[in-house]
Amino acid sequence: MGKKSVQNHIGIVRNDPYLEPFEQAIQGRHDHAQWKIDQLTRKGKTTLSEFASGHFYFGLHKTAEGWIFREWAPNATEIYLIGDFNDWKETPKYKAKRIAKTGNWELKLPENALKHGQLYKMKVRWNGGEGERIPAWARRVVQDDETKIFSAQVWQPEQPYRWKKRTFRPSKSPLLIYECHIGMGQDAEKVGTYVEFREKVLPRVIEDGYNCIQIMAIQEHPYYGSFGYHVSSFFAASSRFGTPEELKMLIDEAHQNGIAVIMDIVHSHAVKNEVEGLGNLAGDPNQFFYAGDRHEHPAWDSLCFDYGKDEVLHFLLSNCRYWLEEFHFDGFRFDGVTSMLYYSHGLGEAFTNYGDYFNGHQDDNAICYLTLANCLIHEVNPEAITIAEEVSGMPGLAAKFEDGGYGFDYRMAMNIPDYWIKTIKEVKDEDWKPSSIFWEVKNRRSDEKTVSYCESHDQALVGDKTIIFRLIDADMYWHFKKGDENGTVHRGIALHKMIRLVTASTINGGYLNFMGNEFGHPEWIDFPREGNGWSHKYARRQWNLVDNQELCYHWLGDFDREMLRVIKSQPRFNGTKIVEIWHDDGDQILAYKRGDLIFVFNFSPTRSFTDYGFLVPKGSYKVVLNTDAPQFGGNGLADDSVTHFTNFDPIYAADGKEWLKLYVPARSAVVLRKNKD
């Protein structure tokens, strides 16, 4: 049998010949997803969108005749609706009927049987037990302030929300993401609201130049301190932040200002709670979840979905469509993808070679679901954004489905924050190697776009440290007033800017920042819990710090804003190649070109260089950003008003290159733009 020609290989293998030994497995995963799509769409007679329409059928809905309620509960023997309307008692009028030959239940009610704002639950009976439950498809869930009990709520406002911006096309070149959390988005020691975020935080995002917000903790979750990752009601926007209409208003206003809104969606697991969640909806703990050893997540104290069940696919895919259409979200960042991909959840696995991704330890059902989810999301909205939070490095995750990939638009470059933390902790300043830095920020598969970042919410959590805190530590509290900086503060401010610039300027898809980190927010995140007296002190963002012109924080915030402006000023930034000009680990100098921009870094803590030469395209260059500028807390050692002209060298004349000679102060970076001569 002859060897396949390059053209006959599936796409991701054509792009990476080292994957050729595993092509059969890659093709098998692709075929599995295609088989499932064919099954669910009856070989194209319908669409995935039509399959993912469970939210129109299940749950509580107002009809022309009154109300209709449906639930999937195959193990139930009786289901009642109980609530304000019947004094929380089982009454015949509110008893559901099983739909023949299915596991579905249905209840039809007259219009006067329910009112907007009333609370309700299901009372479910099964062989050997009974319990009060919140419907799986509930769209509104609220918690009683006194009893702390969660209940579903009838939500049918007289006037549905009217969108001002009905169509929106995200800007993606590049995608600049502001990761945020509604509840902790305020200065005050309390839970913030959708309205407060729209009025107080969104304007900051707009002014700073980000074009996308990624909102955490939207799906309802019983425990605030879970950061939204232990979801109970998948179709309900968390009521602790406000109403669904207030969330829609936030998204609408973001769109009116050119800001895309993506949601941190949690389909990797579910909260174990039975009364509030899906843990034991109708006497069968495995209704939504794997049975046996795979039922519970060993590290997260949660339950693992059974992606092999069509009913679970129906639930999760409908959930994706629901958030896209009902709330106009522009896509999703899928949480915990590594946990989904492997039977081990990625725990204790090294992932040192390609064989580790194709050794039979992978959950083909989960892989199939993720592929279907991406196909569905882009069917509903071709401009939608999907991002995978995945740490193992699974090949093809952000490659096209037709190429044998899973269809994500981006994957998180999780190696980069790990690299910066390790470098800051373990490497002396004089040993920072530009070659290593350049390799790490560019280390990615050529056929997969990534979202690069220095730190996300993970690095801000209590028990960890942000970059600024690792660099400056307690001096953040004592020497961050202008004029009172010490050497530690000067070093931290300089490196904070340089680390961000080299990370953001080498992206091949997107850049992410967690709210507040752009100005070096000084404290960790610690949600209210028993151990801290249920305090909100560390579950907030202190915007007063960056607004105070007497403190150093605004220097970092100002730099972040200007950095994004420079990046966005380069047309088709993602489409421009990163071309290395020079690196010298001894001098700790790095230079590279991107479009009309030249980036030059001097990571040396002590050595400045005069007339340091770089071979660049012939012409004149203007400084457009300098980390050492006084307005960013720098020393202002170079005159950035000077136009820099290249110097002729006959050796390189044929290549159109000449010498650009610069003064490069220690621990600084400069960006220059080639003038249109």
XYZ file of C-alpha atoms in Angstrom:
677
model
C 0.000 0.000 0.000
C 1.574 3.308 -1.041
C 2.011 6.241 1.308
C -0.712 8.886 1.236
C 0.063 12.056 -0.696
C 0.040 15.231 1.359
C -3.213 16.367 -0.288
C -5.048 13.230 0.834
C -4.394 13.772 4.535
C -7.027 15.353 6.758
C -6.388 19.073 7.304
C -4.663 19.127 10.684
C -2.353 16.315 9.556
C -1.469 18.234 6.385
C -0.550 21.167 8.616
C 1.425 19.019 11.066
C 3.022 15.853 9.645
C 3.944 14.697 13.155
C 0.251 13.891 13.607
C 0.314 11.362 10.752
C 0.707 8.277 13.014
C -2.549 9.311 14.727
C -4.553 10.179 11.624
C -6.837 7.187 12.025
C -7.838 8.362 15.511
C -8.306 11.942 14.293
C -10.439 10.756 11.413
C -12.384 8.514 13.790
C -13.245 11.428 16.063
C -14.307 13.474 13.071
C -16.456 10.635 11.761
C -18.016 10.115 15.207
C -19.115 13.761 15.299
C -20.385 13.622 11.719
C -22.331 10.435 12.486
C -23.940 12.110 15.494
C -24.799 15.211 13.460
C -26.397 13.006 10.804
C -28.358 11.163 13.478
C -29.615 14.311 15.196
C -30.485 16.086 11.935
C -31.856 12.974 10.226
C -29.087 13.204 7.649
C -29.641 16.865 6.929
C -33.429 16.880 6.814
C -33.312 19.269 9.776
C -30.499 21.310 11.311
C -28.570 21.234 14.550
C -30.355 24.474 15.466
C -33.703 22.751 15.122
C -32.477 19.908 17.319
C -31.157 22.388 19.899
C -34.594 23.865 20.548
C -35.421 22.247 23.877
C -35.836 25.593 25.629
C -38.860 26.330 23.438
C -40.496 23.065 24.511
C -39.395 22.412 28.097
C -39.791 24.746 31.046
C -42.621 27.180 31.750
C -44.088 29.141 28.841
C -46.921 31.616 28.344
C -49.214 30.648 25.476
C -52.241 32.181 23.807
C -54.433 29.848 25.893
C -52.609 30.255 29.190
C -49.510 28.464 30.475
C -47.711 25.233 29.632
C -45.004 23.519 31.660
C -42.890 20.547 30.597
C -40.028 18.628 32.192
C -37.897 15.618 31.256
C -38.034 13.302 34.269
C -38.206 9.655 33.142
C -37.841 8.240 36.653
C -40.655 10.309 38.194
C -44.017 8.804 39.152
C -45.753 12.118 39.950
C -44.927 15.809 39.430
C -46.770 18.774 40.912
C -46.082 22.471 40.630
C -46.152 24.051 44.074
C -45.750 27.729 44.859
C -47.275 31.025 45.937
C -50.316 30.235 43.815
C -51.356 27.134 45.834
C -49.794 27.822 49.220
C -46.935 25.439 48.352
C -49.270 22.443 48.526
C -49.880 19.601 46.062
C -53.208 20.299 44.388
C -54.870 18.461 41.489
C -55.018 21.590 39.327
C -51.218 21.788 39.291
C -50.485 18.108 38.731
C -48.549 17.278 35.567
C -49.237 14.299 33.315
C -46.696 11.994 31.754
C -46.677 12.233 27.968
C -47.301 8.720 26.683
C -44.264 6.587 25.821
C -41.796 9.293 26.842
C -40.007 10.453 29.935
C -41.565 13.908 29.535
C -44.200 15.490 31.736
C -46.669 18.237 30.832
C -49.009 20.597 32.665
C -51.436 23.008 30.981
C -52.899 25.848 33.028
C -55.322 28.714 32.406
C -53.964 32.253 32.182
C -55.069 33.204 35.709
C -53.295 30.216 37.292
C -49.909 31.972 37.406
C -48.674 35.542 37.653
C -45.408 37.252 36.877
C -43.122 37.218 39.915
C -44.667 34.244 41.700
C -42.309 31.623 43.145
C -42.604 27.928 42.390
C -40.917 24.534 42.445
C -41.665 21.001 41.382
C -42.725 18.428 43.936
C -41.430 15.206 42.434
C -42.246 11.677 43.548
C -40.463 8.519 42.482
C -40.405 4.934 43.647
C -38.992 5.084 47.152
C -38.740 8.840 47.527
C -39.848 12.399 46.874
C -38.451 15.906 46.966
C -38.847 19.545 46.039
C -36.892 20.462 42.928
C -36.214 23.488 40.743
C -37.107 22.648 37.117
C -34.054 21.884 34.991
C -35.121 24.378 32.308
C -36.064 27.216 34.683
C -35.184 30.640 33.265
C -35.402 32.589 36.477
C -34.265 31.444 39.935
C -34.134 33.625 43.030
C -32.931 33.213 46.603
C -34.911 34.324 49.637
C -32.858 36.837 51.612
C -34.022 35.456 54.955
C -34.311 31.688 54.500
C -31.620 31.492 51.736
C -33.899 29.035 49.914
C -33.787 29.068 46.104
C -37.008 28.926 44.075
C -37.923 29.252 40.424
C -39.811 32.417 39.579
C -42.520 33.022 37.005
C -40.934 35.587 34.713
C -43.243 37.106 32.137
C -42.899 40.906 32.026
C -45.741 42.742 30.318
C -43.316 44.151 27.781
C -40.416 42.021 26.522
C -37.062 43.763 26.227
C -36.719 45.675 22.974
C -33.213 45.569 21.566
C -31.759 48.838 20.322
C -28.896 47.110 18.496
C -30.503 44.105 16.848
C -27.500 42.980 14.796
C -23.861 43.123 15.806
C -20.614 42.027 14.234
C -17.672 41.643 16.636
C -14.284 43.145 15.877
C -11.723 40.338 15.995
C -8.491 41.650 14.513
C -7.348 41.457 17.156
C -9.834 40.296 19.781
C -9.120 42.273 22.962
C -10.940 40.673 25.897
C -11.735 42.236 29.248
C -12.511 39.323 31.577
C -14.929 40.449 34.261
C -17.282 39.452 37.046
C -20.472 41.453 37.617
C -20.685 40.923 41.377
C -17.154 41.974 42.229
C -17.013 44.798 39.691
C -17.691 47.583 42.199
C -15.652 49.498 44.753
C -18.285 48.937 47.433
C -18.066 45.892 49.698
C -21.167 44.186 48.314
C -22.462 42.221 45.336
C -22.550 44.485 42.300
C -25.390 44.495 39.790
C -25.860 44.394 36.017
C -26.993 48.027 36.176
C -23.969 49.168 38.168
C -21.639 47.326 35.814
C -23.288 48.937 32.789
C -23.129 52.392 34.317
C -19.740 52.285 36.029
C -17.504 49.572 34.531
C -18.539 49.329 30.886
C -17.490 52.952 30.213
C -14.011 52.099 31.532
C -13.785 49.121 29.169
C -14.817 51.315 26.251
C -12.318 54.034 27.171
C -9.506 51.525 27.674
C -9.929 50.202 24.129
C -11.026 46.602 24.674
C -13.511 45.308 22.113
C -14.898 42.330 24.018
C -16.012 41.571 27.563
C -16.018 38.016 28.849
C -18.466 37.773 31.737
C -18.061 35.143 34.408
C -20.702 33.612 36.701
C -23.779 34.319 34.562
C -25.452 30.904 34.926
C -27.216 30.592 38.288
C -25.084 29.082 41.052
C -26.032 28.558 44.702
C -22.648 29.457 46.205
C -21.366 32.923 45.309
C -17.811 31.943 46.218
C -17.687 29.273 43.494
C -16.921 32.083 40.996
C -19.908 30.736 39.057
C -18.318 27.374 38.285
C -20.784 25.213 40.262
C -23.877 25.819 38.162
C -27.333 24.751 39.328
C -29.721 26.316 36.791
C -28.176 26.402 33.339
C -30.853 28.541 31.665
C -31.173 31.153 34.419
C -29.084 34.331 34.479
C -27.937 34.791 38.055
C -30.576 36.834 39.860
C -28.125 38.020 42.538
C -26.955 40.594 39.960
C -30.415 41.719 38.791
C -33.086 40.845 36.253
C -32.774 39.255 32.792
C -33.808 42.588 31.267
C -30.984 44.367 33.067
C -28.483 41.853 31.671
C -29.931 42.354 28.194
C -29.619 46.121 28.625
C -25.932 45.690 29.525
C -25.275 43.547 26.449
C -27.253 45.944 24.241
C -25.276 48.959 25.429
C -22.001 47.098 24.946
C -23.013 46.335 21.362
C -23.953 49.961 20.749
C -20.393 50.855 21.698
C -18.732 48.186 19.552
C -18.068 45.785 22.428
C -18.722 42.068 21.932
C -20.025 40.138 24.942
C -19.070 36.506 25.471
C -20.105 34.307 28.346
C -18.042 31.999 30.495
C -20.165 28.889 29.965
C -19.849 25.865 32.250
C -20.728 22.574 30.550
C -17.841 20.607 32.032
C -19.655 19.722 35.247
C -22.595 20.686 37.494
C -23.120 21.399 41.163
C -23.955 18.345 43.311
C -26.914 20.059 44.986
C -30.140 18.097 44.639
C -32.704 20.655 45.808
C -31.280 23.520 43.701
C -29.570 21.618 40.896
C -29.696 18.539 38.687
C -28.017 16.149 41.139
C -31.098 13.987 41.701
C -33.950 15.572 39.792
C -36.354 12.644 39.972
C -34.797 9.843 41.972
C -32.218 8.923 39.321
C -28.854 10.536 40.135
C -27.590 9.421 36.717
C -30.315 11.126 34.680
C -27.910 13.796 33.416
C -24.635 12.363 34.633
C -22.278 9.438 34.184
C -22.819 6.453 36.465
C -20.292 4.664 38.640
C -16.745 5.911 39.084
C -17.219 8.684 36.551
C -20.247 10.196 38.299
C -18.343 12.664 40.485
C -15.407 14.879 39.640
C -12.645 13.914 42.082
C -11.134 17.394 42.318
C -14.104 19.729 41.958
C -16.730 18.045 44.199
C -19.227 18.185 41.340
C -21.059 15.944 38.868
C -19.930 14.975 35.347
C -22.365 15.109 32.449
C -22.970 11.972 30.386
C -22.266 13.330 26.902
C -23.247 9.989 25.375
C -26.962 10.574 26.025
C -28.944 12.348 23.322
C -31.100 13.955 26.017
C -27.997 15.495 27.611
C -26.790 16.706 24.207
C -30.254 18.170 23.698
C -30.051 19.995 27.037
C -26.527 21.391 26.576
C -26.829 22.307 22.901
C -30.161 24.005 23.585
C -28.402 25.904 26.346
C -25.838 27.241 23.857
C -28.537 28.353 21.444
C -30.616 29.897 24.235
C -27.899 32.267 25.449
C -27.024 33.294 21.875
C -30.581 34.072 20.832
C -32.340 35.139 24.023
C -29.561 37.367 25.390
C -27.592 38.133 22.199
C -24.321 36.865 23.647
C -21.626 36.816 20.964
C -20.178 33.474 21.988
C -18.634 31.541 24.808
C -15.460 30.733 26.648
C -15.909 27.041 27.490
C -14.622 26.339 30.975
C -12.801 23.173 32.006
C -12.362 21.631 28.560
C -9.391 19.545 29.715
C -11.616 17.965 32.341
C -14.106 16.995 29.638
C -11.589 15.524 27.205
C -10.034 12.870 29.447
C -11.409 10.109 31.667
C -8.820 11.274 34.208
C -9.986 14.905 33.783
C -6.333 15.573 32.961
C -5.359 14.981 36.580
C -1.978 13.320 37.016
C -1.247 13.183 33.268
C 1.923 14.726 31.860
C 1.097 15.192 28.131
C 4.686 15.039 26.954
C 4.146 13.762 23.390
C 1.425 13.388 20.763
C 0.737 9.821 21.798
C -0.701 11.113 25.078
C -3.623 12.615 23.143
C -4.520 9.390 21.336
C -3.910 6.629 23.892
C -7.503 5.679 24.620
C -7.753 7.858 27.744
C -9.980 10.339 25.917
C -13.755 10.648 26.302
C -15.008 10.406 22.724
C -18.511 11.399 23.817
C -17.237 14.670 25.300
C -15.094 15.321 22.225
C -18.165 14.744 20.080
C -20.232 17.148 22.202
C -17.642 19.937 22.000
C -17.459 19.513 18.232
C -21.249 19.612 17.917
C -21.433 22.657 20.177
C -19.048 24.566 17.925
C -20.929 23.503 14.795
C -24.220 24.593 16.359
C -22.943 27.931 17.698
C -21.535 28.929 14.318
C -24.701 27.735 12.603
C -26.778 30.013 14.831
C -24.320 32.906 14.469
C -21.469 32.581 11.953
C -19.745 35.541 13.639
C -19.863 33.932 17.092
C -16.688 33.554 19.152
C -15.787 30.281 20.873
C -12.769 29.889 23.145
C -11.520 26.712 24.837
C -9.930 26.849 28.263
C -7.702 23.792 27.859
C -4.366 23.045 29.475
C -3.246 19.721 27.986
C -2.525 21.031 24.481
C -4.927 18.699 22.635
C -4.119 19.109 18.901
C -6.947 20.325 16.688
C -8.990 21.949 19.429
C -9.091 25.296 17.616
C -8.913 23.865 14.100
C -11.871 23.725 11.722
C -14.236 20.764 11.909
C -13.689 19.950 8.226
C -9.953 19.765 8.925
C -10.438 17.219 11.682
C -10.573 19.797 14.464
C -13.108 20.536 17.173
C -14.130 23.883 15.721
C -13.193 26.350 18.465
C -12.141 29.767 17.176
C -9.456 30.152 19.847
C -7.757 28.268 22.626
C -6.386 29.889 25.777
C -2.577 30.161 25.734
C -2.319 28.881 29.301
C 1.429 28.330 29.033
C 2.114 32.072 29.013
C 0.923 33.046 32.523
C 2.623 29.923 33.893
C 5.843 31.005 32.205
C 5.692 34.539 33.622
C 5.004 33.279 37.142
C 7.868 30.792 36.953
C 10.226 33.423 35.541
C 9.393 36.032 38.179
C 9.649 33.487 40.999
C 12.739 31.560 39.947
C 14.891 33.550 37.511
C 17.177 36.436 38.461
C 16.586 39.600 36.452
C 20.010 39.410 34.840
C 19.189 35.897 33.590
C 15.945 36.700 31.754
C 16.566 35.414 28.240
C 14.832 37.172 25.312
C 15.093 33.995 23.221
C 13.131 32.081 25.851
C 10.557 34.867 26.235
C 10.042 35.146 22.472
C 9.674 31.380 22.117
C 7.144 31.118 24.933
C 4.818 33.913 23.802
C 4.827 32.513 20.237
C 4.689 28.811 21.099
C 1.484 27.628 19.429
C 0.229 25.510 16.589
C 0.233 27.364 13.269
C -3.320 26.294 12.392
C -4.906 27.267 15.728
C -5.567 30.796 16.943
C -4.995 31.519 20.607
C -5.951 34.041 23.255
C -2.742 35.132 24.974
C -2.662 36.620 28.446
C -0.290 37.400 31.288
C -2.806 36.611 33.994
C -6.520 35.904 34.300
C -8.804 35.577 37.305
C -6.948 32.357 38.208
C -3.800 34.251 39.152
C -5.806 36.788 41.173
C -7.453 34.261 43.485
C -6.511 34.035 47.137
C -3.620 31.598 47.521
C -2.011 32.848 44.307
C -0.503 36.185 43.339
C -0.923 38.542 40.415
C 2.135 39.621 38.450
C 2.238 43.046 40.081
C 2.068 41.533 43.564
C 4.823 39.038 42.767
C 6.965 41.908 41.531
C 6.306 44.435 44.303
C 4.616 42.595 47.189
C 3.941 44.680 50.325
C 5.568 47.789 48.873
C 2.329 48.149 46.868
C 0.795 49.407 50.114
C 3.601 51.633 51.352
C 5.440 53.029 48.337
C 2.898 53.414 45.529
C 2.373 57.124 45.974
C 4.057 59.298 43.372
C 7.387 60.567 44.653
C 7.611 57.838 47.285
C 8.537 54.929 44.992
C 11.491 52.758 45.961
C 13.619 50.500 43.773
C 11.238 47.565 44.112
C 8.315 49.677 42.907
C 10.272 51.103 39.955
C 11.288 47.581 38.929
C 7.740 46.262 39.267
C 6.164 49.064 37.265
C 8.755 48.692 34.476
C 8.435 44.922 34.179
C 4.623 44.970 34.449
C 4.500 47.123 31.308
C 7.154 45.125 29.432
C 5.548 41.764 30.220
C 2.203 43.001 28.948
C 3.649 44.549 25.819
C 5.610 41.495 24.699
C 2.581 39.265 25.368
C -0.022 41.483 23.687
C 2.114 42.348 20.662
C 2.823 38.720 19.719
C -0.751 37.417 19.692
C -2.132 35.447 16.767
C -5.782 35.834 17.715
C -6.643 37.610 20.922
C -5.397 39.138 24.159
C -7.095 38.870 27.554
C -6.892 40.886 30.758
C -8.804 40.357 33.996
C -10.515 43.501 35.262
C -8.281 45.621 37.409
C -5.078 43.826 36.492
C -4.407 46.373 33.763
C -3.607 48.912 36.488
C -2.021 46.444 38.891
C -4.899 45.874 41.303
C -3.056 45.236 44.575
C -5.147 42.569 46.264
C -6.223 38.992 45.649
C -9.808 37.820 45.222
C -11.425 36.154 48.196
C -15.190 35.747 48.089
C -17.286 36.024 51.250
C -17.079 32.796 53.223
C -17.176 31.597 56.793
C -13.375 31.766 57.073
C -13.317 35.541 56.422
C -16.493 36.426 58.274
C -18.498 36.587 55.027
C -16.623 39.729 54.077
C -16.753 41.357 50.627
C -13.527 43.276 51.231
C -11.559 41.223 48.715
C -14.457 40.490 46.352
C -14.448 43.902 44.696
C -12.339 46.116 42.444
C -10.878 49.319 43.863
C -11.338 51.698 40.926
C -10.503 54.588 43.249
C -6.862 53.548 43.043
C -6.516 54.009 39.292
C -8.609 57.190 39.413
C -6.306 58.753 42.001
C -3.709 60.779 40.073
C -1.475 60.876 43.147
C -0.917 57.100 43.020
C 1.179 55.029 40.618
C -1.713 52.807 39.541
C -2.944 55.230 36.899
C 0.454 55.027 35.144
C -0.140 51.331 34.507
C -3.744 51.898 33.455
C -2.700 54.691 31.085
C -0.015 52.475 29.572
C -2.470 49.609 29.023
C -4.835 51.949 27.192
C -2.068 53.323 24.982
C -0.692 49.841 24.292
C -4.065 48.689 22.958
C -4.389 51.854 20.871
C -1.039 51.173 19.197
C -1.922 47.529 18.527
C -5.282 48.481 17.001
C -3.624 51.164 14.868
C -1.891 48.452 12.816
C -4.359 47.378 10.096
C -5.161 43.644 10.143
C -2.920 43.129 13.157
C -3.604 39.375 13.260
C -2.783 39.116 9.585
C 0.691 40.576 9.969
C 3.610 38.216 10.448
C 5.870 38.422 13.459
C 9.387 38.724 12.037
C 12.297 38.494 14.442
C 14.875 41.200 13.823
C 17.347 40.430 16.567
C 17.843 38.824 19.916
C 20.898 38.636 22.127
C 20.590 36.782 25.421
C 23.827 38.307 26.652
C 22.641 41.861 26.100
C 19.049 40.788 26.962
C 17.824 42.587 23.834
C 14.872 41.492 21.681
C 13.524 43.148 18.530
C 10.826 42.079 16.081
C 8.677 43.568 13.350
C 4.935 43.369 12.821
C 3.500 45.254 9.859
C 4.741 48.831 10.111
C 5.612 48.453 13.791
C 9.023 47.674 15.293
C 9.142 46.379 18.897
C 12.417 46.678 20.825
C 12.948 45.340 24.378
C 15.871 45.661 26.744
C 15.277 43.259 29.653
C 18.626 44.028 31.283
C 18.110 45.472 34.770
C 21.286 47.571 34.674
C 22.694 48.023 31.174
C 21.539 50.730 28.789
C 22.789 50.787 25.206
C 23.623 53.730 22.970
C 23.315 53.386 19.169
C 22.231 49.754 19.380
C 21.758 48.751 15.748
C 18.977 46.764 14.077
C 18.555 45.879 10.408
C 15.125 47.097 9.329
C 13.425 48.206 6.096
C 14.920 51.451 4.828
C 13.112 54.621 5.917
C 12.292 56.812 8.877
C 10.641 55.746 12.108
C 8.631 57.526 14.775
C 8.294 56.379 18.392
C 4.634 55.589 19.142
C 5.025 53.969 22.565
C 7.758 53.863 25.178
C 7.418 52.015 28.484
C 10.027 54.400 29.928
C 7.999 57.524 29.154
C 7.304 59.743 32.201
C 3.523 59.601 31.631
C 3.736 55.861 32.309
C 5.929 56.140 35.398
C 9.207 55.769 33.506
C 12.424 57.737 33.670
C 12.038 59.491 30.324
C 15.654 58.830 29.355
C 15.060 58.889 25.590
C 13.718 61.755 23.471
C 10.669 60.216 21.820
C 10.005 63.313 19.706
C 13.011 62.508 17.512
C 12.426 60.906 14.104
C 14.839 58.026 13.598
C 16.394 57.603 10.133
C 18.023 54.394 8.975
C 21.704 54.367 8.002
C 22.846 53.041 4.620
C 24.926 49.869 4.462
C 25.921 48.631 0.972
C 26.001 45.030 2.184
C 22.234 45.032 2.792
C 21.151 47.511 0.103
C 19.865 44.761 -2.172
C 17.524 43.601 0.595
C 16.163 47.101 1.139
C 17.448 47.101 4.710
C 19.471 49.636 6.634
C 20.643 50.144 10.213
C 18.277 51.658 12.736
C 20.311 52.806 15.724
C 18.597 53.493 19.018
C 19.316 54.441 22.584
C 17.727 51.593 24.577
C 17.606 52.253 28.340
C 17.760 49.359 30.797
C 14.503 47.606 31.590
C 12.446 49.372 28.939
C 10.711 48.759 25.621
C 9.928 51.010 22.700
C 7.574 50.699 19.722
C 8.316 52.551 16.492
C 6.235 52.960 13.356
C 7.688 53.292 9.880
C 6.698 56.594 8.324
C 5.024 56.670 4.932
C 7.963 58.132 3.018
